[in-house]
XYZ file of C-alpha atoms in Angstrom:
655
model
C 23.495 2.563 26.532
C 21.705 -0.302 28.277
C 24.169 -2.815 26.974
C 26.456 -4.479 29.528
C 29.187 -5.288 26.933
C 29.648 -2.256 24.655
C 30.221 0.868 26.722
C 31.528 2.957 23.749
C 30.997 2.324 20.100
C 33.159 4.193 17.584
C 31.217 5.278 14.504
C 32.918 6.486 11.343
C 31.102 9.550 9.855
C 31.319 8.367 6.239
C 28.758 11.038 5.131
C 31.046 13.941 6.122
C 32.114 16.524 3.547
C 34.755 19.232 3.673
C 33.241 22.500 4.970
C 34.814 24.347 2.049
C 33.278 21.902 -0.463
C 29.708 21.060 0.671
C 28.887 19.697 -2.771
C 31.794 17.331 -2.805
C 30.887 13.571 -2.632
C 31.308 11.809 0.676
C 32.592 8.270 1.082
C 29.051 6.857 1.341
C 28.214 8.607 -1.874
C 30.906 6.626 -3.550
C 29.770 3.191 -2.138
C 27.215 0.901 -3.468
C 24.922 -0.090 -0.600
C 24.259 -3.569 -2.137
C 20.913 -5.371 -2.050
C 18.820 -5.421 1.054
C 19.320 -8.848 2.663
C 17.809 -8.119 6.014
C 14.684 -10.108 6.877
C 11.503 -8.087 7.653
C 11.649 -7.130 11.290
C 7.895 -7.542 11.681
C 8.111 -10.918 10.081
C 10.774 -12.073 12.539
C 8.620 -10.870 15.486
C 5.556 -12.629 14.135
C 7.466 -15.916 13.765
C 8.872 -15.294 17.302
C 5.303 -15.410 18.699
C 4.750 -18.815 17.105
C 7.884 -20.442 18.453
C 7.458 -22.892 21.320
C 11.060 -22.496 22.518
C 13.399 -19.656 21.716
C 17.121 -19.124 22.385
C 18.602 -15.661 21.724
C 22.213 -14.730 21.171
C 24.367 -11.941 19.844
C 27.510 -11.813 17.621
C 30.318 -10.107 19.389
C 31.541 -7.054 17.567
C 30.054 -8.329 14.380
C 31.153 -5.577 11.905
C 34.634 -5.716 13.212
C 34.987 -9.424 12.362
C 35.018 -8.524 8.613
C 38.332 -7.408 7.097
C 38.828 -4.669 4.508
C 41.054 -5.518 1.544
C 44.389 -3.775 1.972
C 44.155 -1.914 -1.375
C 40.818 -0.347 -0.164
C 41.911 0.706 3.307
C 43.107 4.192 2.310
C 39.375 5.024 1.683
C 38.786 4.605 5.414
C 41.432 7.019 6.642
C 40.626 9.323 9.492
C 42.333 11.806 11.827
C 43.005 11.021 15.478
C 44.426 13.266 18.161
C 48.003 12.390 19.051
C 48.433 11.676 22.789
C 44.870 12.701 23.748
C 45.467 12.116 27.496
C 48.069 14.811 27.626
C 45.928 17.524 26.052
C 43.278 19.713 27.767
C 39.762 19.502 26.502
C 39.677 23.111 25.333
C 42.894 22.637 23.341
C 41.704 19.663 21.275
C 41.112 21.713 18.169
C 44.776 22.794 18.188
C 46.240 19.382 19.001
C 48.519 17.658 16.571
C 46.864 14.790 14.711
C 47.878 11.455 13.314
C 46.306 9.606 10.374
C 44.911 6.108 10.922
C 42.840 3.861 8.649
C 40.392 1.058 9.326
C 41.434 -2.508 8.664
C 37.914 -3.788 9.419
C 34.478 -2.935 8.249
C 33.322 -0.048 10.481
C 30.006 1.424 11.651
C 28.826 4.310 9.588
C 29.425 2.853 6.108
C 26.210 2.280 4.063
C 27.662 -0.939 2.753
C 28.405 -2.399 6.164
C 24.990 -4.160 6.757
C 25.120 -5.866 3.355
C 28.648 -7.069 3.838
C 27.794 -8.480 7.224
C 24.596 -10.224 6.178
C 26.102 -11.510 2.970
C 29.091 -12.999 4.812
C 27.002 -14.704 7.520
C 24.485 -16.141 4.981
C 27.330 -17.445 2.801
C 28.877 -19.142 5.858
C 25.584 -20.572 7.067
C 24.941 -22.045 3.593
C 27.876 -24.393 4.196
C 25.882 -26.161 6.896
C 22.720 -28.267 6.420
C 21.688 -28.635 10.117
C 18.346 -27.454 11.499
C 20.170 -24.950 13.758
C 21.794 -23.241 10.778
C 18.527 -22.994 8.874
C 16.695 -21.603 11.939
C 19.452 -18.921 12.420
C 19.394 -17.969 8.752
C 15.612 -17.548 8.675
C 15.479 -15.273 11.679
C 18.819 -13.417 11.435
C 18.661 -9.646 11.935
C 21.994 -7.940 11.661
C 23.926 -9.397 14.607
C 20.930 -10.702 16.513
C 20.580 -14.514 16.490
C 17.335 -16.391 17.170
C 17.031 -20.152 17.323
C 13.655 -21.954 17.271
C 13.535 -25.227 19.249
C 10.938 -27.811 20.207
C 10.474 -28.366 24.001
C 11.887 -31.823 23.670
C 15.151 -30.649 21.979
C 18.374 -30.212 23.872
C 19.013 -26.519 24.062
C 22.587 -26.944 25.252
C 23.615 -28.978 22.215
C 21.932 -26.490 19.915
C 23.845 -23.536 21.548
C 27.124 -25.445 21.332
C 26.528 -26.243 17.718
C 25.778 -22.539 16.983
C 28.975 -21.560 18.769
C 30.985 -23.900 16.693
C 29.381 -22.780 13.370
C 30.191 -19.124 14.029
C 33.673 -19.995 15.462
C 34.452 -21.549 12.120
C 33.684 -18.250 10.493
C 35.850 -16.266 12.917
C 32.974 -14.940 14.990
C 31.964 -15.410 18.579
C 28.444 -15.777 19.936
C 27.562 -14.353 23.369
C 24.634 -13.082 25.502
C 22.770 -16.385 25.241
C 19.235 -15.955 26.739
C 16.459 -18.451 27.208
C 18.412 -21.331 28.714
C 17.159 -23.102 31.826
C 19.431 -23.399 34.860
C 20.090 -27.025 34.021
C 21.063 -26.181 30.476
C 23.641 -23.430 31.192
C 26.704 -25.506 30.391
C 28.301 -22.899 28.217
C 30.834 -20.364 29.664
C 29.164 -18.000 32.139
C 30.738 -14.923 30.364
C 28.770 -15.937 27.270
C 25.410 -15.821 29.104
C 23.249 -12.679 29.191
C 23.677 -11.038 32.644
C 19.863 -10.946 33.186
C 18.193 -14.286 32.521
C 14.725 -13.059 33.344
C 14.237 -10.142 30.949
C 15.826 -9.117 27.708
C 14.940 -7.225 24.573
C 14.037 -8.984 21.277
C 14.456 -6.536 18.427
C 13.595 -3.611 20.740
C 10.640 -5.235 22.581
C 11.045 -6.347 26.154
C 10.528 -10.065 26.746
C 10.007 -11.494 30.264
C 10.999 -15.268 29.985
C 9.641 -16.205 33.380
C 6.068 -15.149 32.579
C 6.654 -15.482 28.780
C 5.073 -12.078 28.098
C 6.048 -9.206 25.868
C 6.020 -5.728 27.371
C 5.438 -2.427 25.531
C 6.280 0.753 27.293
C 4.702 4.164 26.755
C 6.948 7.227 27.216
C 6.473 9.904 29.843
C 6.153 13.520 28.868
C 7.790 16.550 30.532
C 8.394 20.102 29.355
C 6.687 22.495 27.021
C 3.890 21.314 24.846
C 4.938 22.258 21.267
C 4.549 20.624 17.829
C 8.075 19.228 18.150
C 7.590 17.683 21.655
C 4.235 16.147 20.702
C 5.641 14.541 17.580
C 8.680 13.413 19.463
C 6.674 11.776 22.213
C 4.506 9.863 19.718
C 7.570 8.696 17.724
C 9.052 7.202 20.976
C 6.396 4.601 21.070
C 7.989 1.459 19.668
C 5.225 -0.917 18.679
C 6.027 -2.637 15.245
C 3.177 -5.154 15.753
C 0.583 -2.436 16.410
C -0.632 -4.029 19.605
C -1.265 -0.704 21.351
C -2.077 1.166 18.222
C -5.612 2.282 19.453
C -3.881 4.125 22.283
C -2.011 6.211 19.747
C -5.035 7.271 17.660
C -6.150 10.171 19.974
C -2.527 11.460 20.029
C -2.076 11.252 16.263
C -5.436 12.861 15.742
C -4.383 15.768 18.051
C -1.071 16.021 16.237
C -2.986 16.387 12.989
C -4.903 19.298 14.465
C -1.592 20.967 15.462
C -0.280 20.701 11.944
C -3.530 22.135 10.475
C -3.145 25.091 12.824
C 0.315 25.814 11.352
C 2.112 26.101 14.680
C 5.908 26.602 14.454
C 7.950 23.772 15.803
C 8.865 25.345 19.134
C 5.884 27.497 19.718
C 3.554 26.463 22.576
C 0.137 25.319 21.451
C -3.168 26.767 22.577
C -4.724 26.011 26.000
C -7.388 23.839 24.451
C -4.839 21.569 22.692
C -2.716 21.621 25.939
C -5.653 20.241 27.929
C -6.294 17.418 25.409
C -2.590 16.518 25.332
C -2.352 16.457 29.145
C -5.395 14.228 29.310
C -3.801 11.763 26.764
C -0.514 11.829 28.666
C -2.333 11.217 31.957
C -3.909 8.105 30.485
C -0.438 6.947 29.275
C 1.078 7.500 32.710
C -1.642 5.453 34.477
C -0.820 2.532 32.268
C 2.756 3.063 31.101
C 3.372 -0.638 30.437
C 1.135 -3.054 28.521
C 1.762 -6.760 28.805
C 0.495 -9.449 26.462
C 1.305 -13.192 25.971
C 4.197 -13.934 23.743
C 3.134 -17.316 22.375
C 0.079 -17.355 20.162
C -0.356 -21.021 19.378
C 1.573 -24.270 19.596
C -0.133 -25.827 16.583
C 0.702 -23.904 13.442
C -0.909 -26.524 11.180
C -4.495 -25.879 12.301
C -4.422 -22.021 12.302
C -6.835 -19.643 10.712
C -6.297 -15.873 10.309
C -9.154 -13.402 10.648
C -8.683 -9.704 9.775
C -11.242 -7.239 11.068
C -11.370 -3.819 9.405
C -13.273 -0.587 10.135
C -13.207 3.121 9.619
C -14.589 6.311 11.274
C -14.249 10.077 10.816
C -10.937 9.917 12.723
C -9.233 7.211 10.640
C -9.246 3.548 9.694
C -7.473 0.330 10.730
C -7.265 -3.439 10.812
C -6.619 -6.100 13.423
C -5.471 -9.659 12.726
C -6.265 -12.692 14.906
C -4.922 -16.202 14.814
C -7.442 -18.935 15.640
C -6.738 -22.586 16.378
C -9.397 -24.543 14.474
C -9.588 -27.508 16.804
C -12.202 -28.780 19.283
C -11.422 -25.872 21.686
C -10.487 -22.923 19.501
C -8.110 -20.383 20.910
C -7.847 -16.830 19.571
C -5.123 -14.228 19.961
C -4.365 -10.818 18.530
C -1.093 -11.031 16.511
C -0.951 -7.776 14.437
C -2.831 -4.435 14.097
C -2.363 -1.166 12.278
C -4.238 2.150 12.502
C -4.008 5.202 10.333
C -5.413 8.677 10.738
C -7.769 10.092 8.086
C -5.922 12.339 5.675
C -6.454 15.971 6.589
C -7.217 16.791 2.923
C -10.142 14.333 2.841
C -13.355 16.180 3.857
C -16.079 14.502 5.904
C -19.149 13.827 3.797
C -21.531 11.053 2.885
C -18.982 9.370 0.621
C -15.979 9.647 2.985
C -16.757 6.839 5.394
C -17.476 4.174 2.746
C -14.217 5.122 0.995
C -12.312 4.903 4.287
C -13.915 1.502 5.049
C -12.817 0.328 1.616
C -9.352 1.635 2.345
C -9.459 -0.368 5.611
C -10.372 -3.529 3.723
C -7.468 -2.844 1.324
C -5.224 -2.540 4.382
C -6.424 -5.896 5.535
C -5.657 -7.483 2.198
C -2.185 -5.953 2.213
C -1.514 -7.358 5.730
C -2.655 -10.775 4.625
C -0.297 -10.787 1.638
C 2.486 -9.908 4.039
C 1.416 -12.804 6.357
C 1.386 -15.113 3.358
C 4.964 -14.099 2.577
C 6.377 -14.178 6.106
C 4.389 -17.047 7.756
C 3.723 -19.099 4.610
C -0.027 -18.853 5.308
C -2.376 -20.607 2.860
C -5.005 -18.353 1.413
C -7.694 -20.944 2.312
C -7.163 -19.986 5.926
C -7.711 -16.222 5.553
C -10.888 -14.218 6.053
C -11.556 -10.529 6.099
C -14.458 -9.129 8.234
C -16.082 -5.751 7.751
C -19.206 -4.037 8.779
C -19.298 -2.128 5.501
C -22.129 -3.858 3.610
C -21.950 -1.564 0.588
C -18.303 -2.282 -0.098
C -18.894 -6.076 0.109
C -21.650 -5.672 -2.357
C -19.178 -3.785 -4.641
C -16.787 -6.764 -4.456
C -19.627 -9.077 -5.581
C -20.509 -7.028 -8.676
C -18.098 -6.031 -11.442
C -19.293 -2.516 -12.240
C -17.943 0.772 -13.438
C -16.749 2.657 -10.356
C -14.360 5.578 -10.113
C -10.611 4.893 -10.224
C -10.112 5.126 -6.437
C -12.727 2.404 -5.732
C -11.781 0.192 -8.771
C -8.089 0.044 -7.824
C -8.855 -0.993 -4.215
C -11.415 -3.557 -5.238
C -8.896 -5.200 -7.562
C -6.500 -5.516 -4.589
C -9.004 -7.302 -2.488
C -10.668 -9.606 -5.069
C -9.534 -13.220 -5.458
C -7.497 -13.110 -2.243
C -9.840 -14.472 0.342
C -13.479 -14.368 1.529
C -14.875 -11.026 2.828
C -17.791 -11.333 5.303
C -20.053 -8.957 7.065
C -20.353 -8.627 10.825
C -22.265 -6.310 13.136
C -20.409 -3.232 14.403
C -20.559 -4.225 18.066
C -18.447 -7.355 17.262
C -15.794 -5.474 15.319
C -12.553 -5.083 17.405
C -10.966 -2.859 14.726
C -13.442 -0.159 15.738
C -10.795 0.700 18.377
C -8.206 1.192 15.611
C -10.340 3.813 13.945
C -11.730 5.576 17.095
C -8.953 5.065 19.585
C -8.774 4.005 23.299
C -6.821 4.697 26.423
C -4.076 2.191 27.402
C -5.946 1.336 30.601
C -9.161 0.450 28.804
C -7.202 -1.359 26.068
C -5.418 -3.633 28.474
C -8.710 -5.033 29.901
C -10.752 -4.984 26.703
C -11.499 -8.654 25.866
C -12.809 -7.791 22.343
C -9.447 -6.308 21.485
C -7.260 -9.143 22.695
C -9.346 -12.083 21.634
C -11.850 -10.805 19.041
C -15.612 -11.332 19.216
C -16.831 -14.037 21.534
C -18.228 -16.253 18.718
C -14.701 -16.470 17.187
C -13.728 -18.758 20.091
C -16.717 -21.048 19.451
C -17.054 -23.855 16.826
C -17.983 -22.470 13.412
C -21.458 -24.026 13.663
C -22.293 -21.488 16.284
C -21.118 -18.426 14.365
C -23.694 -15.806 13.283
C -24.665 -15.946 9.637
C -23.315 -12.891 7.805
C -25.776 -10.631 6.082
C -23.616 -10.544 2.974
C -20.417 -12.163 2.007
C -17.937 -12.187 -0.962
C -16.327 -15.423 -2.163
C -13.322 -15.319 -4.588
C -14.562 -16.181 -8.099
C -18.205 -15.451 -7.429
C -18.237 -12.056 -9.040
C -21.161 -11.268 -11.306
C -21.565 -8.454 -13.923
C -23.582 -5.606 -12.690
C -26.877 -5.608 -14.646
C -26.671 -1.820 -15.207
C -23.308 -2.292 -16.874
C -24.088 -5.542 -18.651
C -26.912 -4.008 -20.717
C -26.007 -3.832 -24.429
C -27.697 -2.277 -27.383
C -30.399 -5.003 -28.118
C -31.365 -3.536 -31.480
C -27.739 -3.386 -32.627
C -27.133 -6.992 -31.625
C -30.444 -8.032 -33.203
C -29.692 -6.256 -36.455
C -25.910 -7.059 -36.474
C -24.833 -6.754 -40.128
C -21.563 -8.318 -41.281
C -20.151 -6.617 -43.310
C -21.789 -3.273 -43.385
C -24.240 -2.999 -46.222
C -23.578 0.699 -46.786
C -20.398 2.311 -48.066
C -20.390 5.357 -46.000
C -17.697 7.008 -48.037
C -20.358 7.530 -50.826
C -22.084 10.032 -48.597
C -21.099 13.653 -48.031
C -23.946 14.526 -45.628
C -24.319 12.918 -42.169
C -28.093 13.276 -42.056
C -28.525 11.555 -45.426
C -26.275 8.757 -44.192
C -28.423 8.279 -41.063
C -31.557 8.339 -43.161
C -30.245 5.714 -45.501
C -29.019 3.500 -42.664
C -32.407 3.765 -40.973
C -34.181 2.632 -44.075
C -31.839 -0.426 -44.358
C -32.658 -1.356 -40.739
C -36.382 -1.002 -41.378
C -36.068 -3.052 -44.544
C -34.342 -5.916 -42.674
C -36.931 -5.777 -39.903
C -39.728 -5.886 -42.453
C -38.223 -8.919 -44.121
C -38.001 -10.707 -40.687
C -41.637 -9.834 -39.856
C -40.684 -7.721 -36.846
C -42.588 -4.636 -37.941
C -45.695 -3.896 -40.049
C -45.311 -0.293 -41.078
C -41.755 0.878 -42.082
C -41.809 4.353 -40.491
C -38.609 5.986 -39.368
C -38.732 6.965 -35.710
C -36.177 8.570 -33.311
C -35.457 5.050 -31.976
C -34.558 3.838 -35.439
C -32.294 6.782 -36.032
C -30.581 6.189 -32.695
C -30.028 2.527 -33.598
C -28.602 3.551 -36.984
C -26.257 6.081 -35.411
C -24.999 3.591 -32.741
C -24.491 0.930 -35.437
C -22.420 3.210 -37.594
C -20.286 4.214 -34.647
C -19.853 0.625 -33.659
C -18.608 -0.296 -37.114
C -16.183 2.627 -37.141
C -14.815 1.542 -33.738
C -14.429 -2.076 -34.955
C -12.640 -0.972 -38.075
C -10.204 1.427 -36.199
C -9.932 0.143 -32.656
C -7.952 2.190 -30.162
C -4.453 1.001 -29.261
C -3.624 -0.157 -25.698
C -1.802 3.124 -25.068
C -4.844 5.116 -26.084
C -7.084 2.880 -24.027
C -4.948 3.464 -20.983
C -4.559 7.245 -21.471
C -8.316 7.824 -22.121
C -9.475 5.133 -19.702
C -11.675 3.627 -22.470
C -14.393 1.175 -21.296
C -17.378 -0.420 -22.961
C -20.962 0.581 -22.179
C -24.052 -0.509 -24.156
C -21.864 -1.919 -26.915
C -19.931 1.293 -27.532
C -16.453 2.351 -26.465
C -16.565 5.438 -24.139
C -13.896 7.547 -22.485
C -13.630 8.331 -18.794
C -12.515 11.835 -17.916
C -12.194 14.131 -14.910
C -15.771 15.278 -14.856
C -17.477 11.976 -14.070
C -18.707 13.324 -10.757
C -20.229 16.456 -12.332
C -23.929 17.043 -12.611
C -23.984 16.437 -16.323
C -25.518 13.949 -18.816
C -23.784 10.527 -19.133
C -22.943 11.299 -22.760
C -20.939 14.317 -21.641
C -19.268 12.700 -18.681
C -18.453 9.568 -20.754
C -18.166 10.624 -24.417
C -18.190 8.068 -27.213
C -14.772 7.367 -28.679
C -14.671 8.343 -32.421
C -11.592 7.168 -34.416
C -10.248 10.096 -36.418
C -9.420 7.790 -39.417
C -13.067 7.036 -40.032
C -15.143 8.849 -42.737
C -17.991 8.915 -40.212
C -15.967 11.249 -37.963
C -15.471 13.743 -40.741
C -19.199 13.755 -41.535
C -20.158 14.355 -37.876
C -17.640 17.220 -37.706
C -19.068 18.902 -40.815
C -22.662 18.306 -39.720
C -22.155 19.995 -36.383
C -20.322 22.806 -38.083
C -23.079 23.561 -40.467
C -25.914 22.954 -37.920
C -24.331 25.602 -35.567
C -24.071 28.441 -38.163
C -20.526 27.635 -39.387
C -18.992 28.123 -35.924
C -15.223 28.334 -35.402
C -12.782 25.631 -34.273
C -12.996 26.351 -30.573
C -16.848 26.361 -30.430
C -17.120 23.389 -32.674
C -14.692 21.334 -30.483
C -16.737 22.138 -27.422
C -19.899 21.013 -29.154
C -18.273 17.764 -30.342
C -17.111 16.937 -26.767
C -20.660 17.108 -25.413
C -21.115 13.687 -26.938
C -17.867 12.455 -28.674
C -14.207 12.288 -28.056
C -11.795 12.477 -30.953
C -8.115 11.838 -30.421
C -6.157 15.062 -31.178
C -9.526 16.605 -31.748
C -8.453 20.260 -32.384
C -6.014 19.194 -35.147
C -8.667 16.931 -36.739
C -11.330 19.639 -36.728
C -9.028 22.182 -38.381
C -7.929 19.563 -40.924
C -11.557 18.744 -41.901
C -12.806 22.319 -42.018
C -9.953 23.696 -44.036
C -9.627 20.715 -46.451
C -9.854 21.668 -50.095
C -11.257 18.214 -50.882
C -14.206 17.897 -48.455
C -14.081 20.931 -46.245
C -16.892 23.567 -45.820
C -17.396 25.402 -49.110
C -19.223 28.275 -47.593
C -16.472 28.971 -45.117
C -13.864 28.551 -47.792
C -15.484 31.428 -49.804
C -15.222 33.794 -46.884
C -11.612 32.811 -46.230
C -10.536 33.583 -49.732
C -8.172 36.551 -50.098
C -8.719 39.127 -52.855
C -6.830 38.611 -56.083
C -3.653 40.669 -56.221
C -3.253 42.493 -59.466
C -0.080 41.853 -61.384
C 2.479 44.583 -61.088
C 3.093 46.513 -64.377
């Protein structure tokens, strides 16, 4: 351990079970973990980068400051070797034991973090001072962070914090961030090193006010286990060096695709690639970047750049001071490897770019929650012109695209930029740590972002929330149906027993109305007239028996050209639109029965299976098989011809 205070930490194994009863519940199985009260670690680190002055501290033996009710202490009993100093190491398993029990909340209990946080927050709620609120907002387990203005007296703030926790039976120690003139608290309560410390796992040099990320060294055999272990050792919650991990993650994906066993050495080709990556990490094992982003949080804008490639996709967020001399700094980034199951083809990159834009929207929602950022100050940038056009037009896309467009719309503007100005290109393609540390585009964004907005390039295309328009191809409705809209329907379709006669009658009605209005001269039935009549009859059936919300959801029903259609799993197939998006027919309608009988007779009195396949070329009937059988075998309106062949011979009466 690198702690100067806690040399040994006793942890209770509350998940242990008896060897003879592996299915028996452990103590942790019997405890309720309680709600998660911990603040988001990334949110605390982001706020840390906007604080002008920071003082850190630690609660001494925090869990052990909480007592366990005496009636519950038997649940924490454990065995301890009696007189351990008098027993040889190889005789420990035979040594006599004594039973102890914890009187304090111990490490290893799933409920311990909740109890500690709930206790501290309840205690801090008794105080209304600025120091108490600052501690409460940035508390993480036993780590204390106080945000101060440069003009504030740090000594008085520390003494106040000490008194607050002293009143709760806790002691603060390891104070870090005090100037020499401010160190008026006991020396044993100061951190031993006042130049460098760790803030939630990230090294902070107070003298230079920089944060330092360290890349691990690699030694030993190159196996799937060792590669994964090395990548997992990189602790970078803000994603600052995420481009440096992209080549390693991509190589790890290849190792998994090759189905290597965990401890089997990889091929020579993969070894060479891994050694090259590790060599670049070794040359730049530490990456430094400025801690403080801005001193004026009121004039900040946030710009998220997104991009994708065949290797993966990512996003990078920059904070920009919108004053006379704008300053820009990278505050957060994230990169993800392309899923191995996703093949590379013409549609892959646009989908990955849309996924990157969705990632940017997700990051912005997180910033809005943690930094209280107004949506007016957010902008997403992408070099994917086709996806920005999709945002502008409300059309019928596949479910993957539709779901992601909904997550981006109405959040913030999305603007286009040229690929050479896109820093998130590094998130998708990767970089070495050495190149990354000197890459101005990565740390500060495109050059024009540091200029006044009047000097920014004009985007080729942009999306503004609320400016969506209906796609013309989807907005088209059946003109003839609207023109000849009849309320109510002038034909009682239940008087007809033949679908073709019904269409013929409806066609004559439409021609008669058009003749009265002077729209036609010669009333001749054409294929267009029959099509209009058919669509009108289906429309009236759908209006009289509309689908429920549950049916709409399960069949993904949408409207096209005035009719309700269903979306299935073959929409990418090379088929006609009527087959890919069949018209919804309510089974309660008489029209549905007529269509079933007409197709049955037209196709030589085919059976149920064949008839159902023919129907689904154009229509979709809920519980179609059951409805087809019911219509065909009905004694009231079923097929008379088929009924004759299905009749059984008369059984003579026995004498």
